[in-house]
Amino acid sequence: ESRTGLALAVLGHLGSYGRPEALALLRRYVADGANWAWALDELAVREDDRALRALAAPVLARFPETPEGEAELTAAARGAYEPRPWHLWACDPGSPHAERVR
């Protein structure tokens, strides 16, 4: 986790310096990468609401709609270092994901 975390942090900083391709890599990693939660935290402080809302589906797809999956989802949301994406997803009345994140 720490090895990928350093790379994800560097991508986050590059995104802060105006490198949109770094943010695109982080978004892709959130959807497909093993250390997706760290990448989501990096994006939480750098991306706009629209981009973060678009990540709800790939993140929630990681958690099956079973009691165990819902428990893991709850733990992930509560354990997030940066809660902004989770709050956006939960408070978006037009989102099909809002109820599940609440």
PDB file of C-alpha atoms in Angstrom:
ATOM      1  CA  GLU A   1       0.000   0.000   0.000  1.00  0.00           C
ATOM      2  CA  SER A   2       2.765   2.466   0.840  1.00  0.00           C
ATOM      3  CA  ARG A   3       4.503   1.889  -2.490  1.00  0.00           C
ATOM      4  CA  THR A   4       1.422   2.636  -4.515  1.00  0.00           C
ATOM      5  CA  GLY A   5       0.442   5.384  -2.083  1.00  0.00           C
ATOM      6  CA  LEU A   6       3.576   7.352  -2.868  1.00  0.00           C
ATOM      7  CA  ALA A   7       2.900   7.110  -6.601  1.00  0.00           C
ATOM      8  CA  LEU A   8      -0.728   8.118  -6.074  1.00  0.00           C
ATOM      9  CA  ALA A   9       0.333  11.085  -3.935  1.00  0.00           C
ATOM     10  CA  VAL A  10       2.741  12.213  -6.656  1.00  0.00           C
ATOM     11  CA  LEU A  11      -0.062  11.996  -9.225  1.00  0.00           C
ATOM     12  CA  GLY A  12      -2.239  14.053  -6.899  1.00  0.00           C
ATOM     13  CA  HIS A  13       0.418  16.736  -6.600  1.00  0.00           C
ATOM     14  CA  LEU A  14       0.928  16.782 -10.349  1.00  0.00           C
ATOM     15  CA  GLY A  15      -2.819  17.280 -10.708  1.00  0.00           C
ATOM     16  CA  SER A  16      -2.591  20.228  -8.307  1.00  0.00           C
ATOM     17  CA  TYR A  17       0.078  21.725 -10.542  1.00  0.00           C
ATOM     18  CA  GLY A  18      -2.298  21.705 -13.495  1.00  0.00           C
ATOM     19  CA  ARG A  19      -1.545  18.322 -15.055  1.00  0.00           C
ATOM     20  CA  PRO A  20      -4.960  16.969 -16.108  1.00  0.00           C
ATOM     21  CA  GLU A  21      -3.464  13.679 -17.290  1.00  0.00           C
ATOM     22  CA  ALA A  22      -2.408  12.952 -13.697  1.00  0.00           C
ATOM     23  CA  LEU A  23      -5.994  13.371 -12.514  1.00  0.00           C
ATOM     24  CA  ALA A  24      -7.189  11.159 -15.370  1.00  0.00           C
ATOM     25  CA  LEU A  25      -4.790   8.431 -14.216  1.00  0.00           C
ATOM     26  CA  LEU A  26      -6.097   8.734 -10.665  1.00  0.00           C
ATOM     27  CA  ARG A  27      -9.704   8.481 -11.878  1.00  0.00           C
ATOM     28  CA  ARG A  28      -8.847   5.363 -13.844  1.00  0.00           C
ATOM     29  CA  TYR A  29      -7.031   3.896 -10.843  1.00  0.00           C
ATOM     30  CA  VAL A  30     -10.067   4.504  -8.618  1.00  0.00           C
ATOM     31  CA  ALA A  31     -12.084   2.361 -11.027  1.00  0.00           C
ATOM     32  CA  ASP A  32      -9.540  -0.433 -11.497  1.00  0.00           C
ATOM     33  CA  GLY A  33      -6.712  -0.227  -8.959  1.00  0.00           C
ATOM     34  CA  ALA A  34      -6.110  -2.145  -5.753  1.00  0.00           C
ATOM     35  CA  ASN A  35      -5.363   0.930  -3.630  1.00  0.00           C
ATOM     36  CA  TRP A  36      -8.410   2.755  -4.979  1.00  0.00           C
ATOM     37  CA  ALA A  37      -9.316   4.387  -1.633  1.00  0.00           C
ATOM     38  CA  TRP A  38      -6.028   6.299  -1.538  1.00  0.00           C
ATOM     39  CA  ALA A  39      -6.549   7.466  -5.116  1.00  0.00           C
ATOM     40  CA  LEU A  40     -10.073   8.587  -4.221  1.00  0.00           C
ATOM     41  CA  ASP A  41      -8.689  10.566  -1.285  1.00  0.00           C
ATOM     42  CA  GLU A  42      -6.216  12.273  -3.627  1.00  0.00           C
ATOM     43  CA  LEU A  43      -9.030  13.202  -5.992  1.00  0.00           C
ATOM     44  CA  ALA A  44     -11.299  14.352  -3.163  1.00  0.00           C
ATOM     45  CA  VAL A  45      -9.168  17.438  -2.571  1.00  0.00           C
ATOM     46  CA  ARG A  46      -8.411  18.152  -6.225  1.00  0.00           C
ATOM     47  CA  GLU A  47     -11.414  17.324  -8.415  1.00  0.00           C
ATOM     48  CA  ASP A  48     -14.669  19.154  -8.953  1.00  0.00           C
ATOM     49  CA  ASP A  49     -18.015  17.764  -7.836  1.00  0.00           C
ATOM     50  CA  ARG A  50     -18.955  16.559 -11.325  1.00  0.00           C
ATOM     51  CA  ALA A  51     -15.831  14.424 -11.662  1.00  0.00           C
ATOM     52  CA  LEU A  52     -16.268  12.969  -8.177  1.00  0.00           C
ATOM     53  CA  ARG A  53     -19.929  12.150  -8.804  1.00  0.00           C
ATOM     54  CA  ALA A  54     -18.896  10.191 -11.900  1.00  0.00           C
ATOM     55  CA  LEU A  55     -16.792   7.911  -9.696  1.00  0.00           C
ATOM     56  CA  ALA A  56     -19.736   6.702  -7.609  1.00  0.00           C
ATOM     57  CA  ALA A  57     -20.656   3.844  -9.950  1.00  0.00           C
ATOM     58  CA  PRO A  58     -17.174   2.303 -10.254  1.00  0.00           C
ATOM     59  CA  VAL A  59     -16.514   2.637  -6.522  1.00  0.00           C
ATOM     60  CA  LEU A  60     -19.851   1.167  -5.472  1.00  0.00           C
ATOM     61  CA  ALA A  61     -19.454  -1.665  -7.983  1.00  0.00           C
ATOM     62  CA  ARG A  62     -16.573  -2.885  -5.793  1.00  0.00           C
ATOM     63  CA  PHE A  63     -19.097  -3.765  -3.082  1.00  0.00           C
ATOM     64  CA  PRO A  64     -21.646  -6.486  -3.813  1.00  0.00           C
ATOM     65  CA  GLU A  65     -25.202  -5.805  -2.712  1.00  0.00           C
ATOM     66  CA  THR A  66     -25.050  -8.437   0.000  1.00  0.00           C
ATOM     67  CA  PRO A  67     -24.956  -7.988   3.774  1.00  0.00           C
ATOM     68  CA  GLU A  68     -21.175  -8.489   3.699  1.00  0.00           C
ATOM     69  CA  GLY A  69     -20.740  -6.082   0.786  1.00  0.00           C
ATOM     70  CA  GLU A  70     -22.868  -3.444   2.476  1.00  0.00           C
ATOM     71  CA  ALA A  71     -20.825  -3.819   5.670  1.00  0.00           C
ATOM     72  CA  GLU A  72     -17.608  -3.360   3.669  1.00  0.00           C
ATOM     73  CA  LEU A  73     -19.107  -0.317   1.934  1.00  0.00           C
ATOM     74  CA  THR A  74     -20.041   1.224   5.270  1.00  0.00           C
ATOM     75  CA  ALA A  75     -16.543   0.585   6.613  1.00  0.00           C
ATOM     76  CA  ALA A  76     -14.939   2.123   3.515  1.00  0.00           C
ATOM     77  CA  ALA A  77     -17.097   5.245   3.732  1.00  0.00           C
ATOM     78  CA  ARG A  78     -16.494   5.679   7.451  1.00  0.00           C
ATOM     79  CA  GLY A  79     -12.781   5.001   7.124  1.00  0.00           C
ATOM     80  CA  ALA A  80     -12.174   7.440   4.288  1.00  0.00           C
ATOM     81  CA  TYR A  81      -9.518  10.009   5.053  1.00  0.00           C
ATOM     82  CA  GLU A  82     -11.316  12.523   2.817  1.00  0.00           C
ATOM     83  CA  PRO A  83     -15.108  12.158   3.174  1.00  0.00           C
ATOM     84  CA  ARG A  84     -16.051  14.614   0.409  1.00  0.00           C
ATOM     85  CA  PRO A  85     -16.870  12.079  -2.348  1.00  0.00           C
ATOM     86  CA  TRP A  86     -18.945   9.976   0.032  1.00  0.00           C
ATOM     87  CA  HIS A  87     -20.911  13.036   1.165  1.00  0.00           C
ATOM     88  CA  LEU A  88     -21.485  14.104  -2.430  1.00  0.00           C
ATOM     89  CA  TRP A  89     -22.791  10.663  -3.330  1.00  0.00           C
ATOM     90  CA  ALA A  90     -25.028  10.439  -0.265  1.00  0.00           C
ATOM     91  CA  CYS A  91     -26.505  13.933  -0.639  1.00  0.00           C
ATOM     92  CA  ASP A  92     -27.137  13.895  -4.394  1.00  0.00           C
ATOM     93  CA  PRO A  93     -30.922  13.479  -4.710  1.00  0.00           C
ATOM     94  CA  GLY A  94     -30.692  12.673  -8.414  1.00  0.00           C
ATOM     95  CA  SER A  95     -28.175   9.891  -7.947  1.00  0.00           C
ATOM     96  CA  PRO A  96     -29.230   6.265  -8.117  1.00  0.00           C
ATOM     97  CA  HIS A  97     -26.436   5.603  -5.603  1.00  0.00           C
ATOM     98  CA  ALA A  98     -27.446   8.083  -2.887  1.00  0.00           C
ATOM     99  CA  GLU A  99     -29.591   5.693  -0.878  1.00  0.00           C
ATOM    100  CA  ARG A 100     -26.928   3.009  -0.844  1.00  0.00           C
ATOM    101  CA  VAL A 101     -24.203   5.366   0.382  1.00  0.00           C
ATOM    102  CA  ARG A 102     -26.371   6.830   3.132  1.00  0.00           C
TER     103      ARG A 102
END
